[in-house]
GROMACS .gro file of C-alpha atoms in nm:
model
  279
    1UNK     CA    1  -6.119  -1.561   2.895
    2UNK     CA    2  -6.467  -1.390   2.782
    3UNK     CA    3  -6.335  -1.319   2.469
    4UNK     CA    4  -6.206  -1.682   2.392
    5UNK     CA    5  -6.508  -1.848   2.586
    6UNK     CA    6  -6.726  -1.663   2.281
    7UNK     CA    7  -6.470  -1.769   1.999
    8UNK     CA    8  -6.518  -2.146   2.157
    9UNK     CA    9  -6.938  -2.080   2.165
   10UNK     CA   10  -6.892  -1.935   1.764
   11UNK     CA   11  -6.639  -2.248   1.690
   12UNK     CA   12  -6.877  -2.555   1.663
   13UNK     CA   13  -7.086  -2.521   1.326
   14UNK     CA   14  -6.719  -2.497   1.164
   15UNK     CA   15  -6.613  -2.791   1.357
   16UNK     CA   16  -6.929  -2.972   1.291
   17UNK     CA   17  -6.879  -2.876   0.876
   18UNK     CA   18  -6.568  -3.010   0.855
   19UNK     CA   19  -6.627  -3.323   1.035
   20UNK     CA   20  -6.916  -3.420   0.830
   21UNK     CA   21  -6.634  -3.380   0.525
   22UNK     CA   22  -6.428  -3.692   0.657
   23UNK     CA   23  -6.373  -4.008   0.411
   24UNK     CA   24  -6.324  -4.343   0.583
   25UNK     CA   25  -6.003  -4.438   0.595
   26UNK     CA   26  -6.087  -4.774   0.701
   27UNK     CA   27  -6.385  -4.920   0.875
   28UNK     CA   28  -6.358  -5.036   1.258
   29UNK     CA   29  -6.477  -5.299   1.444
   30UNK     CA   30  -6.712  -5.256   1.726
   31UNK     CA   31  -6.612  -5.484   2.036
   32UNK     CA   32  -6.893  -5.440   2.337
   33UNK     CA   33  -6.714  -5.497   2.672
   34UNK     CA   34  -7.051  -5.449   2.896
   35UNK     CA   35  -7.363  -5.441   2.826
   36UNK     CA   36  -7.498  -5.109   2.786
   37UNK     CA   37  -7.476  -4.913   2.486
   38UNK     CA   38  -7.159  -4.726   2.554
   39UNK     CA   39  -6.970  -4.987   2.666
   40UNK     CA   40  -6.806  -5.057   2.326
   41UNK     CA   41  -6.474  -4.964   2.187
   42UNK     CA   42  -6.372  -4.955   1.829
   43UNK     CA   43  -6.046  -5.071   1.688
   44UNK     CA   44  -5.889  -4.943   1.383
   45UNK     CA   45  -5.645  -5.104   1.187
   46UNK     CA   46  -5.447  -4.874   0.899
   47UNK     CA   47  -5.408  -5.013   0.546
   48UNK     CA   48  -5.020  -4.966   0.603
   49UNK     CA   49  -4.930  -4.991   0.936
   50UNK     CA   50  -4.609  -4.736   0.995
   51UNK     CA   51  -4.557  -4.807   1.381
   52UNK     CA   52  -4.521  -5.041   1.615
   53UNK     CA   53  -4.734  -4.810   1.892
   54UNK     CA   54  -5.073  -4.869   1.948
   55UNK     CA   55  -5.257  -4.518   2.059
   56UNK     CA   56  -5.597  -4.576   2.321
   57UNK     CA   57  -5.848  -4.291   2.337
   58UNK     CA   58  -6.084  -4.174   2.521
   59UNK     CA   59  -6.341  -3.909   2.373
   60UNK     CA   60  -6.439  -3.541   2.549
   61UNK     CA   61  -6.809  -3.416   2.511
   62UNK     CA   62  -6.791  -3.275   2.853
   63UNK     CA   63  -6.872  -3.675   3.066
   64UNK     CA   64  -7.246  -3.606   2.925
   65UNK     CA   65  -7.170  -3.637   2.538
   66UNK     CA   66  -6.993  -3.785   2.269
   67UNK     CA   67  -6.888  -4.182   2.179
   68UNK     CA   68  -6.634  -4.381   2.049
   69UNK     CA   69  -6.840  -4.343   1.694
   70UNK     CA   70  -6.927  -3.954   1.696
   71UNK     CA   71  -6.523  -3.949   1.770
   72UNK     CA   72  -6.416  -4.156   1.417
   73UNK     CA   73  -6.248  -3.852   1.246
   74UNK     CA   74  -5.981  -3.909   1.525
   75UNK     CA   75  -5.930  -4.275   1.439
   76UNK     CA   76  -5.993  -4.219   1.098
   77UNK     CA   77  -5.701  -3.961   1.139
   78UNK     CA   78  -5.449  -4.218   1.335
   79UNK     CA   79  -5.526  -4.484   1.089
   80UNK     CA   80  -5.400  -4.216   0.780
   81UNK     CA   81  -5.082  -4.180   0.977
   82UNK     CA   82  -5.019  -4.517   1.009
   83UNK     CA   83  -5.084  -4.605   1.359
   84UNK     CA   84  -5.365  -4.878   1.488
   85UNK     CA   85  -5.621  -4.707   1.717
   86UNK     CA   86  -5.843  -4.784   2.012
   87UNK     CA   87  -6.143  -4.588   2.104
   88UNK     CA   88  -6.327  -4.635   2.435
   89UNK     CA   89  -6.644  -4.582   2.459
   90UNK     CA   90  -6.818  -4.492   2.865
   91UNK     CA   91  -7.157  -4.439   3.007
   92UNK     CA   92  -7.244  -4.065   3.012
   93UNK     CA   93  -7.322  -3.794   3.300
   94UNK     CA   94  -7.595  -3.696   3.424
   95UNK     CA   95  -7.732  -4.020   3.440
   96UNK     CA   96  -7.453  -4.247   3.521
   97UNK     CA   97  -7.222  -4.038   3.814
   98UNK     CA   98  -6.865  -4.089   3.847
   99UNK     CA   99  -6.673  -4.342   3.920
  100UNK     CA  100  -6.851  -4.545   3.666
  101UNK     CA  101  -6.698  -4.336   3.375
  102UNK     CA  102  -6.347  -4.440   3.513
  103UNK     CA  103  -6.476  -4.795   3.575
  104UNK     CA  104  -6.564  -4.854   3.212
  105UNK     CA  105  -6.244  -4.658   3.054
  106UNK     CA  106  -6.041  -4.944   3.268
  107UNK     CA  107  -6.284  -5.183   3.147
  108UNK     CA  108  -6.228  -5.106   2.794
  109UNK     CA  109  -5.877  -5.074   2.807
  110UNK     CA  110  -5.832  -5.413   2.961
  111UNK     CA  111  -6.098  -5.563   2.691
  112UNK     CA  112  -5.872  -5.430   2.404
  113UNK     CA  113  -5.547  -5.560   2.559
  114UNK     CA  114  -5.732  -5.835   2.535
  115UNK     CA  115  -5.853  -5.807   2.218
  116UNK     CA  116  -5.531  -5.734   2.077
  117UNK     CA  117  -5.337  -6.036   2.176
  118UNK     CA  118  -5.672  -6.293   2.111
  119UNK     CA  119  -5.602  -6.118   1.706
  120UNK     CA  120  -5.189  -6.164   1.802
  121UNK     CA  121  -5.140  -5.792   1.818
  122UNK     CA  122  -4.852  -5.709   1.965
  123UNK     CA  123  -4.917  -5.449   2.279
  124UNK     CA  124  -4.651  -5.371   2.424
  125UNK     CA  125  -4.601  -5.023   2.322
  126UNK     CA  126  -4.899  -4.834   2.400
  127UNK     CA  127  -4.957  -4.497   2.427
  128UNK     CA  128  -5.293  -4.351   2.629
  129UNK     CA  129  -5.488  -4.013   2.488
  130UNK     CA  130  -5.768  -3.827   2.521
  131UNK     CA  131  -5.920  -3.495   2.511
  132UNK     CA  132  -6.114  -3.277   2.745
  133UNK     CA  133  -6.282  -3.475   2.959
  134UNK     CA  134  -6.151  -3.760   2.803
  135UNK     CA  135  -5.830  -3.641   2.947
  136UNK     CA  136  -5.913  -3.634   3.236
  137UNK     CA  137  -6.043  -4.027   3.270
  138UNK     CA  138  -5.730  -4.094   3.055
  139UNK     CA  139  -5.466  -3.927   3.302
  140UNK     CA  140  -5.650  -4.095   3.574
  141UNK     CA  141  -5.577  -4.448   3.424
  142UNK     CA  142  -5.258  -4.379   3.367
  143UNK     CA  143  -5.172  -4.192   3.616
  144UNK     CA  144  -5.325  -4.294   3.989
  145UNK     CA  145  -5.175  -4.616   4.102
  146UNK     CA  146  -5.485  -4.663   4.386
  147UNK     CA  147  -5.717  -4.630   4.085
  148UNK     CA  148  -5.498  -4.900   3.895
  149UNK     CA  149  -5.499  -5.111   4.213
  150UNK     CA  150  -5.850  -5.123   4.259
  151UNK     CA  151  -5.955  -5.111   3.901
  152UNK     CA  152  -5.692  -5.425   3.873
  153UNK     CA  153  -5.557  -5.245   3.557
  154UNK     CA  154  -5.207  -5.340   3.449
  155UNK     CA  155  -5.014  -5.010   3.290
  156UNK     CA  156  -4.672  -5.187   3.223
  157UNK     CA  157  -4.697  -5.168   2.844
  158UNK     CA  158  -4.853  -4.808   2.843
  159UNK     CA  159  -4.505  -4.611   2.684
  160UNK     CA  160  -4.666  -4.238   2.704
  161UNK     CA  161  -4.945  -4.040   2.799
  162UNK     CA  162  -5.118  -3.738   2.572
  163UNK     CA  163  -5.364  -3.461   2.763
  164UNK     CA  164  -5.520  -3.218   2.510
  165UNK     CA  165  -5.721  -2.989   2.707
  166UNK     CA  166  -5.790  -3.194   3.042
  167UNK     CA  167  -5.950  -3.053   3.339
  168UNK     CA  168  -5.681  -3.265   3.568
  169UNK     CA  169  -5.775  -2.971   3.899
  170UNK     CA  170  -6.075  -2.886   3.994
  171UNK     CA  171  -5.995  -2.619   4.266
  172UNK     CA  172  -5.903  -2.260   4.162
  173UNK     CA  173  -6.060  -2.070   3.874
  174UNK     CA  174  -6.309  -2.243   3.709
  175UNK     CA  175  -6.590  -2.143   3.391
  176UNK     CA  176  -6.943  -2.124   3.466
  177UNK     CA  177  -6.983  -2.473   3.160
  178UNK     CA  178  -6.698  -2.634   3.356
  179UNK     CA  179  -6.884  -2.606   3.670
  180UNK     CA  180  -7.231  -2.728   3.603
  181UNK     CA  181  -7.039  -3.012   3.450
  182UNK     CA  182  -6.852  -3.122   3.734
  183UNK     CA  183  -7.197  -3.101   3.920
  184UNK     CA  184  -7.348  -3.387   3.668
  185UNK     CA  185  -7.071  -3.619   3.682
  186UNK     CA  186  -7.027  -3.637   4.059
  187UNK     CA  187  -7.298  -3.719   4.341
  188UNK     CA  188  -7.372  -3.412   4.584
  189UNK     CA  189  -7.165  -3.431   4.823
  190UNK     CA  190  -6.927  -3.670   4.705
  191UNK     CA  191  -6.555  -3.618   4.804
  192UNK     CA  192  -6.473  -3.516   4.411
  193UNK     CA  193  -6.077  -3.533   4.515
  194UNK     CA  194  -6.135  -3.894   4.451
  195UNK     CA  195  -6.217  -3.839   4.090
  196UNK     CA  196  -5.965  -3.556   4.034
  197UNK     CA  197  -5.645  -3.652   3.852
  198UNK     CA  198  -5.417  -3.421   4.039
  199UNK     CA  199  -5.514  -3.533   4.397
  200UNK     CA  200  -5.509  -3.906   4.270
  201UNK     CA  201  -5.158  -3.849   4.078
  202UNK     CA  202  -4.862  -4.087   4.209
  203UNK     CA  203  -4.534  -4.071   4.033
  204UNK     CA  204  -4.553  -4.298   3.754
  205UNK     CA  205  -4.331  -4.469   3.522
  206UNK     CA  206  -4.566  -4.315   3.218
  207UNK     CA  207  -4.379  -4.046   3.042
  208UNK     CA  208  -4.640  -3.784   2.976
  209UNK     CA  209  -4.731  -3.485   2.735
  210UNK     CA  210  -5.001  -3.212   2.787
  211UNK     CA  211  -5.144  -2.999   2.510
  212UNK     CA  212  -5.310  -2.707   2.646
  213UNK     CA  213  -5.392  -2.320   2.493
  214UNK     CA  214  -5.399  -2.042   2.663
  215UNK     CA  215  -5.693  -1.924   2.462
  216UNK     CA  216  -5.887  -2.249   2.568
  217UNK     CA  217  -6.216  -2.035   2.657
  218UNK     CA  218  -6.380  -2.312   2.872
  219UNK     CA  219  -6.034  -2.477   3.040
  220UNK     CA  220  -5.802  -2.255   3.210
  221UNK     CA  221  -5.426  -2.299   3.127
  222UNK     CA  222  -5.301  -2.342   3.517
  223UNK     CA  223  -5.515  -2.674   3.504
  224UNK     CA  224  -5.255  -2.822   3.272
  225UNK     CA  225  -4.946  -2.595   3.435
  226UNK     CA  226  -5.073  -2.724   3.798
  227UNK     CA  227  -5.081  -3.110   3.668
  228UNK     CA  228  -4.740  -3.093   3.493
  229UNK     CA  229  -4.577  -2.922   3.800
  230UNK     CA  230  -4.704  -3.184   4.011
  231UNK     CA  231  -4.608  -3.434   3.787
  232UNK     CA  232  -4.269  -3.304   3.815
  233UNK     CA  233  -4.212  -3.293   4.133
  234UNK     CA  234  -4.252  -3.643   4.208
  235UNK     CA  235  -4.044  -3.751   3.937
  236UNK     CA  236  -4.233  -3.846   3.716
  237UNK     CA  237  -4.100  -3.764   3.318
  238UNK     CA  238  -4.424  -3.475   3.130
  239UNK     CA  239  -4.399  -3.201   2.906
  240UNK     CA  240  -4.606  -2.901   2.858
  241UNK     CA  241  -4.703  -2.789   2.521
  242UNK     CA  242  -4.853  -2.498   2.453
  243UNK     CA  243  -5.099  -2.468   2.163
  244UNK     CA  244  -4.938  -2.179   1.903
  245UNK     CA  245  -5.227  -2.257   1.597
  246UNK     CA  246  -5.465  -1.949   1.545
  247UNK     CA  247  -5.722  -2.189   1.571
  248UNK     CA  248  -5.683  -2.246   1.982
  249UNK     CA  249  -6.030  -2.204   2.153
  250UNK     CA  250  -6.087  -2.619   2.321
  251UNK     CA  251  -6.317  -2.779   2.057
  252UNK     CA  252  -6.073  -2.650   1.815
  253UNK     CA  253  -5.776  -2.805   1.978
  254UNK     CA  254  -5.880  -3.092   2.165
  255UNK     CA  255  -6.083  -3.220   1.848
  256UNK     CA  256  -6.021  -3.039   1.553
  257UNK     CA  257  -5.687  -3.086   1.475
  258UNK     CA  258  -5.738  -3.440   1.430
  259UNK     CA  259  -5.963  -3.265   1.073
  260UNK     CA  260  -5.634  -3.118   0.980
  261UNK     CA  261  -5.257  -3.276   0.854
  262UNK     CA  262  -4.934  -3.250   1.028
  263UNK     CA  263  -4.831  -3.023   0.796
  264UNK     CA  264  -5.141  -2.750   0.858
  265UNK     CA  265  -5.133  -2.825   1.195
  266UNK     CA  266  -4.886  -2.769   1.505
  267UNK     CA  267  -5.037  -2.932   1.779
  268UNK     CA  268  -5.097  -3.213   1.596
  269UNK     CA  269  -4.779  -3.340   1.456
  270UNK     CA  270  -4.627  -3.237   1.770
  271UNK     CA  271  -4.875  -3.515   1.870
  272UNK     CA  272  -4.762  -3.789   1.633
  273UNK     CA  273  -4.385  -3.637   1.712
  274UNK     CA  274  -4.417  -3.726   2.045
  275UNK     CA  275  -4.529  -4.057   1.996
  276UNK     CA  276  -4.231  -4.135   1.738
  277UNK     CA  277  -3.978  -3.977   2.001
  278UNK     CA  278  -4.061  -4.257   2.243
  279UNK     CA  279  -3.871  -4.517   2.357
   0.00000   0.00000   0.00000
């Protein structure tokens, strides 16, 4: 874990090189759905649409970084393959604790449902992703019918589910980065099994996928193994994929296979395989 935690520290000015490299597929539209500056999401639409499935994301950087616009490789990425793209934007840790980051991803999503049918987009085949931590807000929509109830978020056209490096436990073996995380997003003291997609998980009619390495260096692979077991055993349909590029360490994964093709990259067309596979 040592070893990969370094290759993950050693990964980013790579990552960060490549990104910068990115032509614009197509330009998105910014739709606020609150008022502060997060609370935005940006849809893409391809210059040949190839699929009927919308994909919704939701962006890592940990709950403390990233938005929907430092994330447009991804939908620049989904647009290229043909697909029209969501990203959802959320207020950030340390300032804003949890729940709100879970309150605004079910905001957003229910703004660009919204959206889509106001512009006669048809949405009833949609498929929810994220990475990291992004995964873990993502699996919580999709996943936690109390959080859906109270959130009055309606899942019925949501088709799949994609995890790419989630932290979906939060008991067990932990990193040190992982840890001082979890103590921004969540009040002290606050019961964090209430935030926590495997304690919130209730069998689900949302086929799922998780893409996790065993080289991750910041999330350990029995987060993902834990999740899909669970998943399983209330019946509930989920695969486990496990990450075989030589590039594995998280950022690498969970973000930069969305700089490569499907061609260069495994994880990532079995990504967009996944999707097509659905019914």
């Amino acid at each position: 874990m040592m070893k990969d935690a370094v290759r993950e520290s050693l990964s980013y000015w790579g990552l960060f090189g490549k990104m910068l490299q990115v032509k614009k597929e197509v330009e998105p539209k910014c739709i606020p759905f609150g008022g502060h500056k997060h609370q935005y999401f940006l849809y893409y639409e391809p210059k040949n649409v190839k699929s009927n499935t919308i994909i919704m994301w939701v962006h890592g950087g940990g709950w403390n970084a990233g938005t929907p616009k430092q994330f447009d490789f991804v939908g620049q990425c989904a647009a290229k393959n043909g697909y029209r793209f969501v990203s959802i934007g959320y207020r950030l840790s340390p300032k804003n604790k949890y729940p709100c980051q879970i309150e605004d991803v079910c905001a957003g999503y229910k703004a660009a449902v919204e959206f889509l049918a106001k512009n006669r987009i048809d949405a009833s085949r949609l498929v929810i992703s994220g990475s990291s931590a992004g995964a873990h807000l993502a699996a919580i929509l999709c996943c936690s019918e109390k959080t859906q109830e109270k959130l009055d978020v309606d899942v019925k056209n949501v088709i799949g589910f994609i995890g790419i490096g989630g932290p979906y436990v939060f008991s067990g073996k932990q990193s040190f980065a992982v840890r001082v995380l979890l103590n921004q997003l969540f009040f002290k003291g606050y019961d964090r099994a209430r935030g926590e997609p495997y304690s919130l998980m209730t069998k689900s009619h949302v086929p799922m996928l998780l893409i996790q390495s065993k080289h991750d260096g910041l999330i350990e692979y029995s987060c993902a193994q834990q999740f899909y077991e669970k998943a399983k055993s209330l019946g509930s349909k989920c695969a486990l994929y496990t990450v075989a590029d030589s590039k594995n360490t998280h950022s690498w994964y969970t973000a930069g296979m969305f700089l490569e093709t499907r061609e260069k990259n495994q994880s990532l067309n079995q990504f967009f395989s996944w999707i097509e596979n659905l019914h």
